[in-house]
PDB file of C-alpha atoms in Angstrom:
ATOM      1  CA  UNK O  15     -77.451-235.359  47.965  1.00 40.00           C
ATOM      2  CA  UNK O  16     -76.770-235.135  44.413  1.00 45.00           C
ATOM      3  CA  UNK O  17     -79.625-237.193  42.139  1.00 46.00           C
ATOM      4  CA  UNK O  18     -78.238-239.682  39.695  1.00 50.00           C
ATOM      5  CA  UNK O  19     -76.847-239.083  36.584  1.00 51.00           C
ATOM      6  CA  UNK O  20     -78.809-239.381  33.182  1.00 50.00           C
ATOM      7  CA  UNK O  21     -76.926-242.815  32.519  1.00 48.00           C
ATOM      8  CA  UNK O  22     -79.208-244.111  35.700  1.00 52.00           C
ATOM      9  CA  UNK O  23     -82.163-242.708  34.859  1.00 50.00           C
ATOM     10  CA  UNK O  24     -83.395-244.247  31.961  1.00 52.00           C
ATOM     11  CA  UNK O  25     -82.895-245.713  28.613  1.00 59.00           C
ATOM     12  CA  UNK O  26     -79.542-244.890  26.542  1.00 72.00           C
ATOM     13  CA  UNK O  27     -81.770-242.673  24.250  1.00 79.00           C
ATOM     14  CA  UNK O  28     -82.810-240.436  27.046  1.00 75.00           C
ATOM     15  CA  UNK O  29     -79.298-239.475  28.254  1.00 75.00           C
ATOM     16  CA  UNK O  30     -78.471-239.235  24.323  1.00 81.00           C
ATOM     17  CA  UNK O  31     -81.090-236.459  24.550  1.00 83.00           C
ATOM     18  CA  UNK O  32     -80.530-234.716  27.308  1.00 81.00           C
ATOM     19  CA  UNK O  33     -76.646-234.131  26.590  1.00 85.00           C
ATOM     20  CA  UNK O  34     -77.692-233.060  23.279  1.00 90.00           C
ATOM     21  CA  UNK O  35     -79.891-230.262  24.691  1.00 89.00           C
ATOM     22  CA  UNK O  36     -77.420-229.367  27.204  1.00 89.00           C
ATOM     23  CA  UNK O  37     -74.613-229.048  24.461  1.00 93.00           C
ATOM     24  CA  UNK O  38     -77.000-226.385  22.738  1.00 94.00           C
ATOM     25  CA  UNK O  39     -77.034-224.813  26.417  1.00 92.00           C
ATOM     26  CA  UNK O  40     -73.442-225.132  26.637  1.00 94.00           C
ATOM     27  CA  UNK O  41     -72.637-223.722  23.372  1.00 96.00           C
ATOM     28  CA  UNK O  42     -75.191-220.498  23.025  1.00 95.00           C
ATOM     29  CA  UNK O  43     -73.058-219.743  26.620  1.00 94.00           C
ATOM     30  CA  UNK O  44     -69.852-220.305  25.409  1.00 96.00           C
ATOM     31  CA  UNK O  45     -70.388-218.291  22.390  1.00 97.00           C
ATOM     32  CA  UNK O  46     -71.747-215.337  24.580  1.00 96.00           C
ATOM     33  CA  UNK O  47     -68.271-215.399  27.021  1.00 96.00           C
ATOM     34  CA  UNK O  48     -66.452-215.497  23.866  1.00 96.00           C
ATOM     35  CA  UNK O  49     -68.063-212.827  22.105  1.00 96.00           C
ATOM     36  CA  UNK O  50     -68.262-210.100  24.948  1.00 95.00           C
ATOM     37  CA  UNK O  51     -65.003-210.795  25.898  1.00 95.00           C
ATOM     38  CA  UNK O  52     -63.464-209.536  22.491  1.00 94.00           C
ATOM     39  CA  UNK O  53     -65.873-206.206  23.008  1.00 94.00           C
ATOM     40  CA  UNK O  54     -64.934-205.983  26.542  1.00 92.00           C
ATOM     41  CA  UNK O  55     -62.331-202.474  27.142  1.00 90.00           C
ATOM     42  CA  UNK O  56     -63.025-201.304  23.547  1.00 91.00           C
ATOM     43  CA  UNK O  57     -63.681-197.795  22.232  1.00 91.00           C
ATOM     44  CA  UNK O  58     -67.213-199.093  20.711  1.00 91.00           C
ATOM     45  CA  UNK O  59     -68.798-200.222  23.713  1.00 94.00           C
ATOM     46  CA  UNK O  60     -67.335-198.176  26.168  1.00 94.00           C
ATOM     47  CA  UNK O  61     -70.902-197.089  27.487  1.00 94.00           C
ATOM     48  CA  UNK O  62     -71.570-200.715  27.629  1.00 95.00           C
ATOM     49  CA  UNK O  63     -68.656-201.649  29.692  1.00 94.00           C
ATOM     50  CA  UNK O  64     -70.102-202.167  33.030  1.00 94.00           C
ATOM     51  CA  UNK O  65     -73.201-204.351  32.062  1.00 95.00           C
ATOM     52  CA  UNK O  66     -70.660-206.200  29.303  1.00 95.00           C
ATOM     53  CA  UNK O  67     -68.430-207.737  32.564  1.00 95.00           C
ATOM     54  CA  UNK O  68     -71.326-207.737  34.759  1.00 94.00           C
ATOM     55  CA  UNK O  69     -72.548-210.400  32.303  1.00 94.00           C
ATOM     56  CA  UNK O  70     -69.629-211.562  31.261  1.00 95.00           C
ATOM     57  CA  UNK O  71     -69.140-213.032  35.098  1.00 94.00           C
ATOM     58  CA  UNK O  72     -72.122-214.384  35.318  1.00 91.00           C
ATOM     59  CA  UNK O  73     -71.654-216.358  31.860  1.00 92.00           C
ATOM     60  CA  UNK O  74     -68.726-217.394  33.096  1.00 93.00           C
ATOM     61  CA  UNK O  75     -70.109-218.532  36.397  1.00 90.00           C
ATOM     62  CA  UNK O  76     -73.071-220.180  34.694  1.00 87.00           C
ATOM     63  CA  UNK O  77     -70.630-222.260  32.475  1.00 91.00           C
ATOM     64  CA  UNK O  78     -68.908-223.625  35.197  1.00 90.00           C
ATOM     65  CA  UNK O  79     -71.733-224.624  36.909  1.00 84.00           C
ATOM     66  CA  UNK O  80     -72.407-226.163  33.245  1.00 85.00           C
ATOM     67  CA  UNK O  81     -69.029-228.069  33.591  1.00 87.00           C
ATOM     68  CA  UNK O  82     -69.826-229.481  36.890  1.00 82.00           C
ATOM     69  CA  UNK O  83     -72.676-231.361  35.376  1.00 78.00           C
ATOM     70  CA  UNK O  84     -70.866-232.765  32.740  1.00 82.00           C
ATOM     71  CA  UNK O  85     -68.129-233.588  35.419  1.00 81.00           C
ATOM     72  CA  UNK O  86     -71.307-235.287  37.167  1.00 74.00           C
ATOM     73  CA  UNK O  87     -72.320-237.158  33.764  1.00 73.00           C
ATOM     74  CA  UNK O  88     -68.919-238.326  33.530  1.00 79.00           C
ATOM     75  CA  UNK O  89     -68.967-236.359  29.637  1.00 80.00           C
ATOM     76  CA  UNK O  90     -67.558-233.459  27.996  1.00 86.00           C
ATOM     77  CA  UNK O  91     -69.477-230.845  25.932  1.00 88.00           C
ATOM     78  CA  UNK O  92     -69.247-231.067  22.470  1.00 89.00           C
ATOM     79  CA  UNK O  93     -70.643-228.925  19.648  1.00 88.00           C
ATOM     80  CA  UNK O  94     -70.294-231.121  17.101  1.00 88.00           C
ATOM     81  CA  UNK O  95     -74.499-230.868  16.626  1.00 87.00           C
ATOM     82  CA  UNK O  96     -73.892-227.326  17.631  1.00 92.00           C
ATOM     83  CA  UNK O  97     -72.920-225.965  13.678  1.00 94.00           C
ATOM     84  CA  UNK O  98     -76.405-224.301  12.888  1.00 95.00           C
ATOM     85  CA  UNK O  99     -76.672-222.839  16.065  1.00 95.00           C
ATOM     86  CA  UNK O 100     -73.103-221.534  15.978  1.00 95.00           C
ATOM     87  CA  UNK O 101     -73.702-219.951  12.508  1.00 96.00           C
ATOM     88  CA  UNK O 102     -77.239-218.631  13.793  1.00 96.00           C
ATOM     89  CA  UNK O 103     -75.017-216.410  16.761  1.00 97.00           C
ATOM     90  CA  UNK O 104     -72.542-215.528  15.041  1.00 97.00           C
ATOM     91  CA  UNK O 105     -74.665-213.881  12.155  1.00 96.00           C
ATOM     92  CA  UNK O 106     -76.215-212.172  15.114  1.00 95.00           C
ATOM     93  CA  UNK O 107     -73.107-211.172  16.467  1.00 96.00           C
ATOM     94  CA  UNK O 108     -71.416-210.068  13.081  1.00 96.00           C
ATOM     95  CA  UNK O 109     -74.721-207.612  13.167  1.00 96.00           C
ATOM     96  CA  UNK O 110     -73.533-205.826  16.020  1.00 95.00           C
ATOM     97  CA  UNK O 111     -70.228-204.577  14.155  1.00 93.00           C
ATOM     98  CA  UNK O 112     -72.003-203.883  11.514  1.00 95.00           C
ATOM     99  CA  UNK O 113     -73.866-200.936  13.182  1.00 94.00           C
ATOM    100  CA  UNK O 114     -71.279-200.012  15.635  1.00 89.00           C
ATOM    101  CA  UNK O 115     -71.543-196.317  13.986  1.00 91.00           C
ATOM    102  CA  UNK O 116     -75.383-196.259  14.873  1.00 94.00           C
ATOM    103  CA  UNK O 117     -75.386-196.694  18.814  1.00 93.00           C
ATOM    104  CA  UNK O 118     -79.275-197.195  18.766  1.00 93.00           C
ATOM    105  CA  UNK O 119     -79.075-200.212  16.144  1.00 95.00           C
ATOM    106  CA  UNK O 120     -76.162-201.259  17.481  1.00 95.00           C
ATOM    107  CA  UNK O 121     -77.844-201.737  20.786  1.00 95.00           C
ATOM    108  CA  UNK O 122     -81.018-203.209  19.076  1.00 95.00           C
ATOM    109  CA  UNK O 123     -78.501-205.587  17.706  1.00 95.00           C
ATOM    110  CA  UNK O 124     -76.635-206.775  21.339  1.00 95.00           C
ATOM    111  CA  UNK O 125     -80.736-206.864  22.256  1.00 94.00           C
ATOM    112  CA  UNK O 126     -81.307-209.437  19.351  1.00 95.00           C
ATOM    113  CA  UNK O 127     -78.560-211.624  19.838  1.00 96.00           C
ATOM    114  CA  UNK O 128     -79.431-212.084  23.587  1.00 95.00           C
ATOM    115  CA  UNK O 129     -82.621-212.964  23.084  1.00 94.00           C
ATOM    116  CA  UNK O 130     -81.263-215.849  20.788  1.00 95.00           C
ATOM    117  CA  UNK O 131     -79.013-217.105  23.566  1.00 94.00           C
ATOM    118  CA  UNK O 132     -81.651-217.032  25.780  1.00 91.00           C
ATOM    119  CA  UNK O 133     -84.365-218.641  23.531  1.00 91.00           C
ATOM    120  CA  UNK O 134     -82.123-221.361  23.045  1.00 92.00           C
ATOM    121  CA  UNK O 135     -81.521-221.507  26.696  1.00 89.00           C
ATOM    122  CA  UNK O 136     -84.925-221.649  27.704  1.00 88.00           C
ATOM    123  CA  UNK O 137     -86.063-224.036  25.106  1.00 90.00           C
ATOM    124  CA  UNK O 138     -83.958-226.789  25.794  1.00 89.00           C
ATOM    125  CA  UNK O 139     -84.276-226.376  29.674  1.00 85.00           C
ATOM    126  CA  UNK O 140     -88.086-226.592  28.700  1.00 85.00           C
ATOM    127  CA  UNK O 141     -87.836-229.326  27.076  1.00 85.00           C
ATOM    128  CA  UNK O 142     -85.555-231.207  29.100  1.00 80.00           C
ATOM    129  CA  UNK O 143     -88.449-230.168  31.619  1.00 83.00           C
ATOM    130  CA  UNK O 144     -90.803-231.357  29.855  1.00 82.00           C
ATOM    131  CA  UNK O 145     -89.650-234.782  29.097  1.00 78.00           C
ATOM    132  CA  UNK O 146     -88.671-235.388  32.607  1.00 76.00           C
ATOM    133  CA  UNK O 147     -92.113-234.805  33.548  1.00 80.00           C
ATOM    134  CA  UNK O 148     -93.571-237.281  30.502  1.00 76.00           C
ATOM    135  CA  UNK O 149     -91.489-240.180  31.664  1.00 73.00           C
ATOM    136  CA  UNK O 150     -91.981-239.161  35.965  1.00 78.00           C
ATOM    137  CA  UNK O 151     -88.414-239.109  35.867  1.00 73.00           C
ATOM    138  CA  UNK O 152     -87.842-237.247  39.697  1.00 78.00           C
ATOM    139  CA  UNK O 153     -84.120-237.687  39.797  1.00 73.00           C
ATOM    140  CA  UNK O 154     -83.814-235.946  36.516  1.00 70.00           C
ATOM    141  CA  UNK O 155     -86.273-233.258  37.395  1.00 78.00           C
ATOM    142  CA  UNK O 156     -84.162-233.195  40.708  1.00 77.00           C
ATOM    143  CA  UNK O 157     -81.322-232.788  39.093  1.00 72.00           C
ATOM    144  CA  UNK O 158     -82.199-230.376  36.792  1.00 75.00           C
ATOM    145  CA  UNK O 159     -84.184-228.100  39.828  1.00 77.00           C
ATOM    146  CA  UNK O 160     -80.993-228.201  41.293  1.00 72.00           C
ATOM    147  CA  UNK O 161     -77.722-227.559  38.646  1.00 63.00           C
ATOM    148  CA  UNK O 162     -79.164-225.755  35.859  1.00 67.00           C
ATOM    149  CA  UNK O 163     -82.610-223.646  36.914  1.00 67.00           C
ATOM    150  CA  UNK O 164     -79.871-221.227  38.157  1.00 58.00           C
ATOM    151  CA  UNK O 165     -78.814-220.367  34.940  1.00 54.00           C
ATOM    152  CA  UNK O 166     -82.179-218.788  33.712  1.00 51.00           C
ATOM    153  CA  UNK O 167     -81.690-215.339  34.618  1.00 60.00           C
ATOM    154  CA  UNK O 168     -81.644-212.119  31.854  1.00 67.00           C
ATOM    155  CA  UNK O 169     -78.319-210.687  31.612  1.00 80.00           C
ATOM    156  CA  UNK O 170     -77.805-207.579  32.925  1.00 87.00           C
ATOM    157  CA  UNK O 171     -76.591-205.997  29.527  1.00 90.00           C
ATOM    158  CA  UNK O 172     -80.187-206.845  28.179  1.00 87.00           C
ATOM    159  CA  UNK O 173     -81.580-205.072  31.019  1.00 87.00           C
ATOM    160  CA  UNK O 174     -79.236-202.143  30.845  1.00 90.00           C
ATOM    161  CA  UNK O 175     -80.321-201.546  27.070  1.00 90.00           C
ATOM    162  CA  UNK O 176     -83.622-202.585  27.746  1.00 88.00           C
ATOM    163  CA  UNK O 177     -83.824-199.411  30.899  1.00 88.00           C
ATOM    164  CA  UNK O 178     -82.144-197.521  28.415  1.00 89.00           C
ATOM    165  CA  UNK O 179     -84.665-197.520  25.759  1.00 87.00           C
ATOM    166  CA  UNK O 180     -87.750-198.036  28.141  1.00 79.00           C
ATOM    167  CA  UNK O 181     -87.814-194.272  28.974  1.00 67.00           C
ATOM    168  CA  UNK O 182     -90.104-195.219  32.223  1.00 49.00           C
ATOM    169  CA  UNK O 183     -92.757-196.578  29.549  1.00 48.00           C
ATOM    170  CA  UNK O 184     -93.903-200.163  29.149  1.00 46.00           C
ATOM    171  CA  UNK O 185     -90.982-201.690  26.973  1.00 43.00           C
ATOM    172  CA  UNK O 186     -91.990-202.573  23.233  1.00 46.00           C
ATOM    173  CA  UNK O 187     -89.132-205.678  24.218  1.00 44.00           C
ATOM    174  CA  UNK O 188     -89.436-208.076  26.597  1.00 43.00           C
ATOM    175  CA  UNK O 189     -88.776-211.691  27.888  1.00 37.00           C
TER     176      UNK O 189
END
């Protein structure tokens, strides 16, 4: 049984809040599809191929399940609050061309900008968490136990470069 829908669980302000968070969710993902699929099949990341699609799919899988709770909220994404944290990725991004002649920075590069998509993943699932648990909101901790805990997973390019540079020692990076 699916729990209800933000727009039953509270005030106004707390569904306000909650699609806001889950926009920045929405968007960090989007971005990361987008990105890897222009680097996908080219000459610069050919080593990378395999992990690229590997996560690549699971983005993609993780953003529909993404859709299917808006579908649920009866709401489309938006990322018009999204601008900062647009600009913030694609600086990140933008880094990783820059040192696509250095295969080591490069990599440390693809390393930083996943950890930004993740942050902001994580920190608005926390927080979504946490105010769910401040107002002993169960449906929306239900709900988000069940539609979007899925989605916190590292990517497997991040632990490809991460195995890469770990040389069997403890890793100087790590979530």
């Amino acid at each position: 049984m699916v729990p209800p829908y933000p727009a039953q669980w509270a005030s106004d302000k707390l569904t306000v809040f909650f699609t806001e968070h889950l926009n920045r969710i929405y968007c960090a993902k989007a971005h990361l599809a987008e990105r890897l699929l222009e680097i996908a099949d080219t000459d610069s990341f050919k080593d990378l191929d395999t992990p690229i699609k590997e996560t690549l799919g699971e983005t993609e899988k993780q953003i529909a399940r993404i859709d299917g709770v808006y579908a649920q909220l009866q709401k489309r994404y938006s990322f018009e609050n999204c601008s900062g944290l647009i600009s913030l990725l694609e600086d990140e991004f933008t880094a990783i061309h820059q040192h696509n002649d250095d295969e080591v920075l490069r990599d440390m590069c693809i390393l930083s900008y996943l950890e930004y998509v993740s942050g902001v993943e994580k920190n608005s699932m926390q927080v979504l968490q946490l105010t769910a648990i401040e107002k002993n909101n169960e449906p929306m901790i239900r709900f988000l136990d069940e539609h979007l805990n899925n989605s916190k997973t590292r990517h497997k390019l991040y632990d490809f470069l991460l195995a890469k540079y770990d040389n069997n020692r403890q890793a100087a990076i790590s979530l």
